[in-house]
Amino acid sequence: MPENSDDFPWVFINNVDSALGSLKNCEAYIVTGMQSVTNTALDLVVTQTDTGDNYNMENLMVEYIEMDRDMNQYIMAVEATLNEVKDKNYQNVTPNLKALAEEKLVALKSNNKESDLKKDHRFVQFRQQLRDVKKQCGLLVDPTDDDSEEQIDEDMIVTQSQTNFICPITQLEMKKPVKNKVCGHTYEEEAIRRIIESKHKRKKKACCPKVGCSHADVKLTDLVQDVVLRRAIENHRRMADSQNK
């Protein structure tokens, strides 16, 4: 292609834009991998399988977080390069997109620290979920593994947990609890979905059904599976069944 072509360098930019779109789709696979690690680690705790594997699960989670960081930094470097090329006149010069992108990527990576991976909110949340499930299952929690929390009376934990098992909509023990990312309240999945869908059909907003909550516009996208609570409920049921036998 001639260097003075009116299409240059937009044909290259369009190709890179398309490739970036495909790369961004990979994030869904990373999220799925993180969820699989979380589910496996929580299952090991609930079934009281040798929890020595927790360390390996933590390493896997760190690897996924590192992959996500590296991918996002690469995307940021390429997007910054494309924006720079679009803002300049390259009609008579062939821009070296690879060199420009690599320069920006090196700058981004220069601030990376391995210690930051374990400070990532997803890793912190992962460890918190493990601690919560251990407490729900009546297992010992290593005090050195929980610097941010004070020891709480076990009876209080059990009482509070059993209260949280009840759906504010059905007033029954939940089977598939989902958490509202906005206000933090949990509900039975089917019950809250019905409320939201019913309200939206009438062009109205759905309020959080938890008494006293001010969140007045609950959306389906606000809901996420509450894995920790679900496992706690399942464990509670198993313990109750074993006591009734």
XYZ file of N, CA and C in Angstrom:
735
model
N 0.852 -1.188 0.000
C 0.000 0.000 0.000
C 0.891 1.242 0.000
N 0.620 2.240 -0.866
C 1.442 3.448 -0.906
C 1.356 4.183 0.417
N 2.482 4.826 0.790
C 2.523 5.508 2.066
C 1.616 6.714 2.101
N 1.336 7.319 0.900
C 0.505 8.509 0.878
C -0.963 8.183 0.652
N -1.337 6.935 0.801
C -2.732 6.549 0.618
C -3.594 7.216 1.669
N -4.788 7.668 1.255
C -5.710 8.313 2.191
C -6.174 7.347 3.266
N -6.081 6.039 2.971
C -6.538 5.039 3.937
C -5.499 4.754 5.012
N -4.281 5.232 4.822
C -3.204 4.913 5.761
C -3.175 5.943 6.887
N -3.030 5.574 8.147
C -2.836 4.204 8.637
C -4.116 3.582 9.180
N -5.266 4.114 8.746
C -6.539 3.697 9.356
C -6.837 2.223 9.158
N -6.363 1.645 8.051
C -6.608 0.221 7.841
C -5.927 -0.598 8.938
N -4.735 -0.174 9.347
C -4.031 -0.875 10.422
C -4.742 -0.668 11.759
N -5.189 0.557 11.977
C -5.879 0.874 13.228
C -7.155 0.062 13.358
N -7.887 -0.062 12.262
C -9.125 -0.847 12.295
C -8.842 -2.311 12.612
N -7.767 -2.837 12.038
C -7.403 -4.234 12.307
C -7.039 -4.435 13.777
N -6.279 -3.482 14.317
C -5.877 -3.580 15.724
C -7.085 -3.426 16.636
N -7.992 -2.518 16.293
C -9.220 -2.342 17.076
C -10.008 -3.636 17.149
N -10.088 -4.314 16.013
C -10.816 -5.584 15.956
C -10.147 -6.638 16.831
N -8.814 -6.686 16.759
C -8.071 -7.656 17.572
C -8.224 -7.361 19.062
N -8.251 -6.072 19.409
C -8.433 -5.693 20.811
C -9.793 -6.147 21.329
N -10.802 -6.037 20.469
C -12.139 -6.470 20.859
C -12.156 -7.943 21.219
N -11.440 -8.746 20.432
C -11.363 -10.183 20.710
C -10.600 -10.445 22.003
N -9.537 -9.660 22.229
C -8.731 -9.839 23.437
C -9.538 -9.506 24.687
N -10.352 -8.465 24.595
C -11.165 -8.068 25.746
C -12.153 -9.162 26.131
N -12.575 -9.958 25.140
C -13.495 -11.057 25.433
C -12.845 -12.125 26.311
N -11.509 -12.153 26.298
C -10.794 -13.150 27.114
C -10.975 -12.902 28.604
N -11.358 -11.685 28.960
C -11.530 -11.368 30.380
C -12.597 -12.255 31.008
N -13.595 -12.622 30.207
C -14.659 -13.489 30.724
C -14.096 -14.842 31.145
N -13.097 -15.334 30.415
C -12.485 -16.622 30.763
C -11.681 -16.508 32.060
N -11.044 -15.366 32.248
C -10.290 -15.156 33.486
C -11.238 -15.101 34.677
N -12.356 -14.404 34.511
C -13.355 -14.321 35.581
C -13.896 -15.705 35.909
N -14.158 -16.506 34.866
C -14.644 -17.873 35.072
C -13.609 -18.701 35.826
N -12.342 -18.523 35.472
C -11.275 -19.245 36.163
C -11.203 -18.877 37.631
N -11.338 -17.589 37.932
C -11.327 -17.138 39.322
C -12.491 -17.739 40.097
N -13.652 -17.784 39.460
C -14.825 -18.344 40.127
C -14.643 -19.828 40.393
N -14.011 -20.529 39.457
C -13.761 -21.964 39.638
C -12.809 -22.209 40.805
N -11.773 -21.374 40.899
C -10.828 -21.495 42.016
C -11.545 -21.249 43.338
N -12.383 -20.216 43.367
C -13.134 -19.897 44.586
C -14.051 -21.037 44.981
N -14.806 -21.558 44.009
C -15.742 -22.650 44.295
C -15.014 -23.890 44.811
N -13.889 -24.213 44.178
C -13.122 -25.395 44.597
C -12.586 -25.222 46.012
N -12.027 -24.048 46.293
C -11.471 -23.788 47.626
C -12.553 -23.843 48.693
N -13.721 -23.278 48.391
C -14.820 -23.288 49.360
C -15.358 -24.698 49.570
N -15.400 -25.475 48.487
C -15.851 -26.869 48.602
C -14.907 -27.674 49.486
N -13.614 -27.408 49.366
C -12.629 -28.108 50.198
C -12.864 -27.816 51.678
N -13.256 -26.577 51.959
C -13.515 -26.207 53.350
C -14.805 -26.841 53.847
N -15.869 -26.721 53.045
C -17.182 -27.234 53.457
C -17.145 -28.737 53.679
N -16.458 -29.462 52.782
C -16.380 -30.923 52.918
C -15.293 -31.331 53.897
N -14.598 -30.313 54.445
C -13.518 -30.534 55.409
C -12.444 -31.460 54.841
N -12.223 -31.295 53.538
C -11.107 -31.976 52.889
C -9.825 -31.290 53.348
N -8.723 -31.995 53.271
C -7.434 -31.462 53.734
C -7.241 -30.028 53.261
N -7.324 -29.072 54.166
C -7.239 -27.666 53.797
C -5.821 -27.207 53.511
N -4.896 -28.133 53.458
C -3.544 -27.772 53.048
C -3.520 -27.283 51.613
N -4.587 -27.614 50.859
C -4.672 -27.175 49.473
C -5.046 -25.704 49.351
N -5.440 -25.092 50.460
C -5.820 -23.684 50.402
C -4.690 -22.825 49.854
N -3.465 -23.162 50.243
C -2.319 -22.374 49.783
C -2.196 -22.458 48.270
N -2.403 -23.674 47.717
C -2.341 -23.834 46.269
C -3.450 -23.046 45.584
N -4.634 -23.032 46.195
C -5.746 -22.273 45.636
C -5.420 -20.778 45.640
N -4.778 -20.326 46.695
C -4.388 -18.918 46.769
C -3.388 -18.576 45.663
N -2.450 -19.478 45.417
C -1.473 -19.245 44.347
C -2.154 -19.171 42.985
N -3.148 -20.036 42.777
C -3.890 -20.011 41.515
C -4.633 -18.691 41.350
N -5.241 -18.224 42.435
C -5.964 -16.955 42.372
C -5.010 -15.814 42.037
N -3.831 -15.829 42.641
C -2.826 -14.797 42.354
C -2.422 -14.840 40.878
N -2.292 -16.042 40.329
C -1.914 -16.180 38.918
C -2.987 -15.600 38.002
N -4.249 -15.838 38.338
C -5.338 -15.278 37.527
C -5.340 -13.749 37.617
N -5.117 -13.224 38.808
C -5.079 -11.771 38.988
C -3.919 -11.171 38.197
N -2.786 -11.877 38.185
C -1.630 -11.405 37.417
C -1.932 -11.425 35.920
N -2.596 -12.485 35.461
C -2.986 -12.560 34.047
C -3.896 -11.399 33.676
N -4.852 -11.121 34.550
C -5.802 -10.041 34.296
C -5.088 -8.694 34.261
N -4.154 -8.492 35.183
C -3.387 -7.243 35.205
C -2.567 -7.082 33.934
N -1.859 -8.148 33.542
C -1.009 -8.087 32.350
C -1.831 -7.819 31.097
N -2.992 -8.484 31.001
C -3.831 -8.298 29.822
C -4.362 -6.871 29.748
N -4.810 -6.345 30.881
C -5.359 -4.993 30.896
C -4.292 -3.944 30.622
N -3.086 -4.181 31.096
C -2.004 -3.237 30.815
C -1.642 -3.260 29.331
N -1.672 -4.439 28.737
C -1.396 -4.551 27.302
C -2.458 -3.798 26.506
N -3.724 -3.988 26.903
C -4.821 -3.304 26.217
C -4.682 -1.792 26.369
N -4.345 -1.343 27.566
C -4.166 0.093 27.811
C -3.046 0.664 26.951
N -1.944 -0.080 26.824
C -0.806 0.387 26.029
C -1.177 0.501 24.556
N -1.886 -0.503 24.052
C -2.280 -0.486 22.639
C -3.297 0.620 22.376
N -4.274 0.767 23.269
C -5.287 1.809 23.079
C -4.660 3.200 23.132
N -3.694 3.392 24.029
C -3.004 4.683 24.111
C -2.225 4.954 22.826
N -1.640 3.899 22.264
C -0.901 4.031 21.004
C -1.839 4.409 19.864
N -2.985 3.747 19.797
C -3.959 4.050 18.743
C -4.447 5.486 18.849
N -4.712 5.934 20.062
C -5.176 7.314 20.248
C -4.107 8.309 19.818
N -2.850 7.975 20.095
C -1.743 8.850 19.703
C -1.629 8.925 18.184
N -1.775 7.777 17.535
C -1.681 7.734 16.071
C -2.831 8.500 15.437
N -4.014 8.363 16.023
C -5.185 9.054 15.471
C -5.055 10.569 15.593
N -4.336 11.023 16.619
C -4.199 12.460 16.858
C -3.090 13.102 16.031
N -2.279 12.285 15.364
C -1.158 12.828 14.600
C -1.328 12.552 13.110
N -0.586 13.300 12.310
C -0.641 13.145 10.859
C 0.485 12.216 10.415
N 0.098 10.996 10.006
C 1.097 10.012 9.581
C 0.964 9.691 8.084
N 0.505 10.664 7.301
C 0.281 10.389 5.886
C 1.574 10.034 5.158
N 2.688 10.614 5.556
C 3.946 10.378 4.852
C 4.947 9.574 5.675
N 4.503 9.077 6.819
C 5.395 8.312 7.687
C 4.687 7.041 8.125
N 5.409 5.953 8.120
C 4.840 4.688 8.594
C 5.047 4.576 10.100
N 3.975 4.661 10.892
C 4.141 4.573 12.349
C 4.471 3.146 12.770
N 5.433 2.998 13.630
C 5.793 1.680 14.151
C 4.920 1.413 15.373
N 3.733 0.872 15.103
C 2.760 0.661 16.176
C 3.313 -0.252 17.263
N 4.049 -1.284 16.849
C 4.579 -2.240 17.819
C 5.548 -1.560 18.781
N 6.450 -0.751 18.230
C 7.443 -0.073 19.068
C 6.781 0.924 20.009
N 5.792 1.653 19.485
C 5.091 2.630 20.314
C 4.348 1.947 21.457
N 3.683 0.836 21.126
C 2.917 0.107 22.141
C 3.838 -0.505 23.192
N 4.966 -1.067 22.739
C 5.909 -1.684 23.682
C 6.497 -0.653 24.638
N 6.735 0.533 24.132
C 7.273 1.604 24.980
C 6.288 1.950 26.099
N 5.014 2.032 25.733
C 3.989 2.357 26.730
C 3.773 1.193 27.698
N 3.883 -0.025 27.179
C 3.696 -1.199 28.036
C 4.808 -1.298 29.081
N 6.035 -1.022 28.657
C 7.167 -1.054 29.594
C 6.959 -0.029 30.705
N 6.441 1.146 30.339
C 6.195 2.196 31.333
C 5.140 1.752 32.345
N 4.100 1.089 31.854
C 3.044 0.608 32.751
C 3.562 -0.478 33.683
N 4.352 -1.395 33.123
C 4.855 -2.525 33.909
C 5.909 -2.102 34.934
N 6.498 -0.947 34.729
C 7.563 -0.507 35.637
C 7.049 -0.290 37.060
N 5.751 -0.092 37.191
C 5.169 0.131 38.521
C 4.614 -1.144 39.148
N 4.722 -2.265 38.440
C 4.176 -3.523 38.961
C 4.992 -4.039 40.144
N 4.288 -4.499 41.157
C 4.926 -5.129 42.313
C 4.193 -6.430 42.615
N 4.961 -7.472 42.865
C 4.353 -8.763 43.173
C 3.475 -8.673 44.419
N 3.898 -7.844 45.362
C 3.130 -7.719 46.608
C 1.750 -7.116 46.370
N 1.612 -6.346 45.288
C 0.320 -5.724 44.989
C -0.734 -6.755 44.605
N -0.292 -7.901 44.084
C -1.245 -8.924 43.651
C -2.077 -9.435 44.825
N -1.427 -9.582 45.982
C -2.150 -10.078 47.155
C -2.907 -8.971 47.879
N -2.732 -7.739 47.407
C -3.521 -6.632 47.943
C -4.732 -6.353 47.055
N -4.789 -7.036 45.916
C -5.914 -6.863 44.999
C -7.214 -7.219 45.711
N -8.272 -6.429 45.469
C -9.536 -6.633 46.186
C -10.119 -8.018 45.953
N -9.836 -8.617 44.776
C -10.377 -9.953 44.497
C -9.691 -11.021 45.337
N -8.389 -10.855 45.567
C -7.674 -11.807 46.416
C -8.082 -11.632 47.877
N -8.220 -10.381 48.294
C -8.663 -10.103 49.667
C -10.046 -10.696 49.899
N -10.936 -10.521 48.914
C -12.290 -11.070 49.033
C -12.259 -12.593 49.061
N -11.389 -13.193 48.253
C -11.257 -14.649 48.203
C -10.873 -15.196 49.577
N -9.882 -14.597 50.200
C -9.442 -15.060 51.520
C -10.520 -14.807 52.573
N -11.238 -13.695 52.407
C -12.307 -13.397 53.361
C -13.419 -14.438 53.259
N -13.727 -14.864 52.034
C -14.748 -15.897 51.838
C -14.332 -17.203 52.503
N -13.066 -17.553 52.371
C -12.575 -18.776 53.012
C -12.702 -18.682 54.527
N -12.346 -17.532 55.079
C -12.453 -17.356 56.529
C -13.903 -17.439 56.984
N -14.795 -16.796 56.210
C -16.212 -16.799 56.586
C -16.785 -18.206 56.595
N -16.456 -18.987 55.561
C -16.987 -20.348 55.475
C -16.418 -21.217 56.588
N -15.151 -21.025 56.911
C -14.559 -21.789 58.015
C -15.311 -21.514 59.314
N -15.641 -20.255 59.542
C -16.382 -19.895 60.753
C -17.781 -20.509 60.732
N -18.425 -20.453 59.548
C -19.774 -21.015 59.433
C -19.755 -22.514 59.680
N -18.673 -23.159 59.296
C -18.562 -24.614 59.452
C -18.009 -25.005 60.823
N -17.729 -24.016 61.647
C -17.213 -24.316 62.977
C -15.763 -24.734 62.985
N -15.023 -24.381 61.933
C -13.606 -24.735 61.853
C -12.751 -23.617 62.435
N -11.573 -23.988 62.893
C -10.662 -23.004 63.457
C -10.110 -22.105 62.357
N -10.014 -20.828 62.672
C -9.438 -19.861 61.744
C -8.116 -19.388 62.319
N -7.086 -19.467 61.513
C -5.756 -19.044 61.952
C -5.770 -17.541 62.241
N -5.513 -17.128 63.494
C -5.538 -15.698 63.835
C -4.581 -14.874 62.988
N -3.463 -15.469 62.587
C -2.482 -14.736 61.778
C -2.968 -14.549 60.358
N -4.045 -15.250 60.002
C -4.588 -15.164 58.653
C -5.690 -14.124 58.569
N -5.933 -13.430 59.676
C -7.044 -12.487 59.721
C -6.662 -11.278 60.556
N -5.823 -10.424 60.004
C -5.323 -9.278 60.751
C -6.370 -8.190 60.928
N -7.393 -8.190 60.063
C -8.331 -7.075 60.061
C -9.529 -7.292 60.964
N -9.686 -8.500 61.502
C -10.876 -8.801 62.284
C -10.512 -9.182 63.709
N -11.383 -8.811 64.625
C -11.229 -9.247 65.993
C -11.986 -10.547 66.160
N -11.578 -11.345 67.132
C -12.277 -12.589 67.391
C -13.665 -12.287 67.934
N -14.671 -12.953 67.385
C -16.061 -12.724 67.764
C -16.600 -13.973 68.429
N -17.455 -13.788 69.400
C -18.054 -14.910 70.101
C -18.738 -15.845 69.117
N -18.448 -17.147 69.191
C -18.958 -18.109 68.218
C -20.475 -18.201 68.249
N -21.076 -18.112 69.443
C -22.534 -18.178 69.524
C -23.173 -17.019 68.776
N -22.528 -15.850 68.846
C -23.047 -14.684 68.145
C -22.976 -14.901 66.641
N -21.887 -15.522 66.180
C -21.718 -15.790 64.751
C -22.822 -16.711 64.256
N -23.073 -17.792 65.003
C -24.089 -18.759 64.600
C -25.456 -18.113 64.557
N -25.795 -17.341 65.604
C -27.108 -16.698 65.665
C -27.297 -15.722 64.516
N -26.268 -14.902 64.269
C -26.345 -13.925 63.193
C -26.455 -14.611 61.840
N -25.707 -15.698 61.654
C -25.711 -16.414 60.383
C -27.076 -17.016 60.105
N -27.682 -17.640 61.127
C -28.979 -18.264 60.935
C -30.033 -17.221 60.597
N -29.904 -16.008 61.159
C -30.825 -14.929 60.819
C -30.657 -14.537 59.361
N -29.410 -14.519 58.884
C -29.140 -14.144 57.500
C -29.598 -15.197 56.507
N -29.945 -16.387 56.990
C -30.420 -17.439 56.101
C -31.834 -17.150 55.599
N -32.563 -16.273 56.263
C -33.964 -16.019 55.940
C -34.089 -14.941 54.869
N -34.856 -15.240 53.827
C -35.084 -14.279 52.747
C -36.071 -13.212 53.228
N -35.781 -11.930 53.025
C -36.695 -10.868 53.464
C -37.993 -10.831 52.659
N -38.028 -11.545 51.544
C -39.231 -11.566 50.704
C -40.135 -12.725 51.080
N -39.587 -13.935 51.074
C -40.388 -15.137 51.336
C -40.489 -15.461 52.819
N -39.564 -14.902 53.616
C -39.467 -15.213 55.054
C -39.175 -16.692 55.291
N -38.566 -17.320 54.296
C -38.158 -18.718 54.395
C -36.643 -18.808 54.246
N -36.088 -19.934 54.679
C -34.655 -20.131 54.520
C -34.312 -20.186 53.036
N -33.295 -19.450 52.652
C -32.932 -19.368 51.237
C -32.249 -20.641 50.746
N -32.420 -20.919 49.457
C -31.756 -22.041 48.808
C -30.705 -21.550 47.817
N -31.048 -20.479 47.095
C -30.122 -19.889 46.133
C -30.009 -18.388 46.411
N -29.255 -18.022 47.448
C -29.154 -16.600 47.802
C -28.337 -15.794 46.796
N -28.813 -14.600 46.521
C -28.066 -13.659 45.685
C -27.886 -12.372 46.480
N -26.746 -11.722 46.267
C -26.447 -10.490 47.004
C -26.607 -9.286 46.091
N -27.158 -8.218 46.649
C -27.266 -6.956 45.934
C -25.937 -6.219 46.068
N -25.249 -5.999 44.945
C -23.933 -5.355 44.974
C -24.004 -3.918 45.483
N -25.175 -3.306 45.364
C -25.311 -1.897 45.737
C -25.490 -1.715 47.240
N -26.454 -2.434 47.810
C -26.753 -2.245 49.239
C -26.256 -3.384 50.120
N -25.871 -4.516 49.500
C -25.310 -5.626 50.261
C -26.313 -6.603 50.841
N -27.608 -6.396 50.601
C -28.609 -7.310 51.152
C -28.764 -8.548 50.268
N -29.226 -9.631 50.869
C -29.370 -10.899 50.149
C -30.829 -11.323 50.096
N -31.162 -12.043 49.015
C -32.535 -12.512 48.816
C -32.496 -13.873 48.127
N -33.636 -14.564 48.156
C -33.796 -15.767 47.352
C -33.840 -15.333 45.892
N -33.041 -15.969 45.050
C -32.878 -15.522 43.664
C -34.202 -15.418 42.917
N -34.994 -16.464 42.942
C -36.247 -16.467 42.179
C -37.201 -15.386 42.679
N -37.247 -15.180 43.990
C -38.174 -14.202 44.567
C -37.836 -12.778 44.145
N -36.573 -12.397 44.222
C -36.191 -11.032 43.858
C -36.299 -10.817 42.355
N -36.030 -11.855 41.569
C -36.170 -11.735 40.115
C -37.620 -11.448 39.738
N -38.537 -12.139 40.381
C -39.957 -11.933 40.087
C -40.383 -10.506 40.397
N -39.907 -9.990 41.513
C -40.255 -8.619 41.895
C -39.717 -7.622 40.877
N -38.447 -7.772 40.520
C -37.826 -6.838 39.571
C -38.516 -6.894 38.213
N -38.739 -8.101 37.701
C -39.366 -8.254 36.384
C -40.791 -7.729 36.382
N -41.522 -7.960 37.475
C -42.895 -7.471 37.575
C -42.936 -5.948 37.574
N -42.036 -5.331 38.328
C -41.980 -3.867 38.381
C -41.591 -3.274 37.035
N -40.613 -3.884 36.388
C -40.138 -3.352 35.114
C -41.183 -3.475 34.014
N -42.004 -4.504 34.071
C -43.085 -4.649 33.089
C -44.078 -3.500 33.200
N -44.199 -2.964 34.408
C -45.112 -1.843 34.644
C -44.383 -0.505 34.612
N -43.154 -0.539 34.083
C -42.337 0.673 33.944
C -42.070 1.333 35.300
N -41.911 0.514 36.331
C -41.621 1.023 37.666
C -40.278 0.495 38.155
N -39.750 1.149 39.156
C -38.493 0.715 39.756
C -38.761 -0.218 40.930
N -37.867 -1.178 41.110
C -38.007 -2.127 42.218
C -37.153 -1.668 43.398
N -37.783 -1.544 44.549
C -37.059 -1.160 45.766
C -36.508 -2.405 46.453
N -35.432 -2.243 47.188
C -34.907 -3.355 47.977
C -35.950 -3.733 49.027
N -36.339 -5.018 49.085
C -37.383 -5.452 50.018
C -36.937 -5.553 51.473
N -35.658 -5.304 51.729
C -35.175 -5.351 53.107
C -35.691 -4.129 53.858
N -36.353 -4.355 54.976
C -36.927 -3.266 55.759
C -35.843 -2.262 56.162
N -36.121 -0.984 55.866
C -35.194 0.075 56.245
C -34.160 0.416 55.196
N -34.093 -0.365 54.111
C -33.103 -0.092 53.059
C -33.603 1.023 52.148
N -32.731 1.951 51.809
C -33.105 3.103 50.988
C -32.845 2.896 49.499
N -32.288 1.740 49.140
C -31.988 1.487 47.722
C -33.301 1.306 46.958
N -33.604 2.257 46.075
C -34.922 2.296 45.438
C -34.925 1.913 43.969
N -33.838 1.377 43.469
C -33.806 1.000 42.048
C -32.945 -0.247 41.860
N -33.467 -1.375 42.296
C -32.742 -2.643 42.190
C -32.881 -3.186 40.773
N -31.752 -3.529 40.155
C -31.745 -4.092 38.805
C -31.199 -5.513 38.853
N -31.535 -6.295 37.831
C -31.030 -7.670 37.765
C -29.508 -7.686 37.711
N -28.937 -6.662 37.099
C -27.476 -6.595 36.991
C -26.808 -6.299 38.335
N -27.602 -5.893 39.320
C -27.054 -5.640 40.660
C -26.840 -6.930 41.442
N -27.429 -8.034 40.962
C -27.439 -9.278 41.725
C -26.267 -10.188 41.364
N -25.625 -10.733 42.381
C -24.545 -11.709 42.187
C -24.776 -12.882 43.133
N -24.331 -14.050 42.715
C -24.480 -15.234 43.552
C -23.696 -15.056 44.852
N -24.355 -15.313 45.972
C -23.673 -15.247 47.268
C -23.162 -16.643 47.609
N -21.970 -16.946 47.105
C -21.397 -18.287 47.249
C -21.153 -18.646 48.711
N -20.645 -17.692 49.469
C -20.333 -17.953 50.876
C -21.587 -18.302 51.657
N -22.631 -17.489 51.505
C -23.872 -17.734 52.242
C -24.517 -19.042 51.811
N -24.471 -19.336 50.516
C -25.078 -20.579 50.033
C -24.410 -21.796 50.665
N -23.102 -21.780 50.738
C -22.403 -22.912 51.342
C -22.665 -22.990 52.845
N -22.801 -21.838 53.471
C -23.110 -21.830 54.903
C -24.488 -22.435 55.157
N -25.446 -22.102 54.297
C -26.801 -22.650 54.433
C -26.793 -24.154 54.211
N -26.066 -24.595 53.176
C -25.994 -26.030 52.887
C -25.359 -26.787 54.045
N -24.312 -26.212 54.615
C -23.656 -26.850 55.750
C -24.579 -26.881 56.964
N -25.322 -25.806 57.177
C -26.282 -25.736 58.286
C -27.340 -26.826 58.147
N -27.802 -27.039 56.917
C -28.822 -28.076 56.685
C -28.268 -29.463 56.955
N -27.028 -29.693 56.491
C -26.421 -31.005 56.712
C -26.264 -31.289 58.206
N -25.841 -30.276 58.945
C -25.681 -30.451 60.385
C -27.022 -30.709 61.060
N -28.064 -29.994 60.606
C -29.398 -30.183 61.182
C -29.924 -31.575 60.874
N -29.691 -32.044 59.638
C -30.157 -33.381 59.246
C -29.455 -34.460 60.056
N -28.149 -34.284 60.274
C -27.396 -35.294 61.022
C -27.841 -35.349 62.478
N -28.252 -34.214 63.026
C -28.710 -34.170 64.411
C -30.092 -34.791 64.568
N -30.893 -34.726 63.484
C -32.252 -35.266 63.539
C -32.294 -36.768 63.330
N -31.178 -37.340 62.863
C -31.159 -38.785 62.603
C -30.952 -39.567 63.889
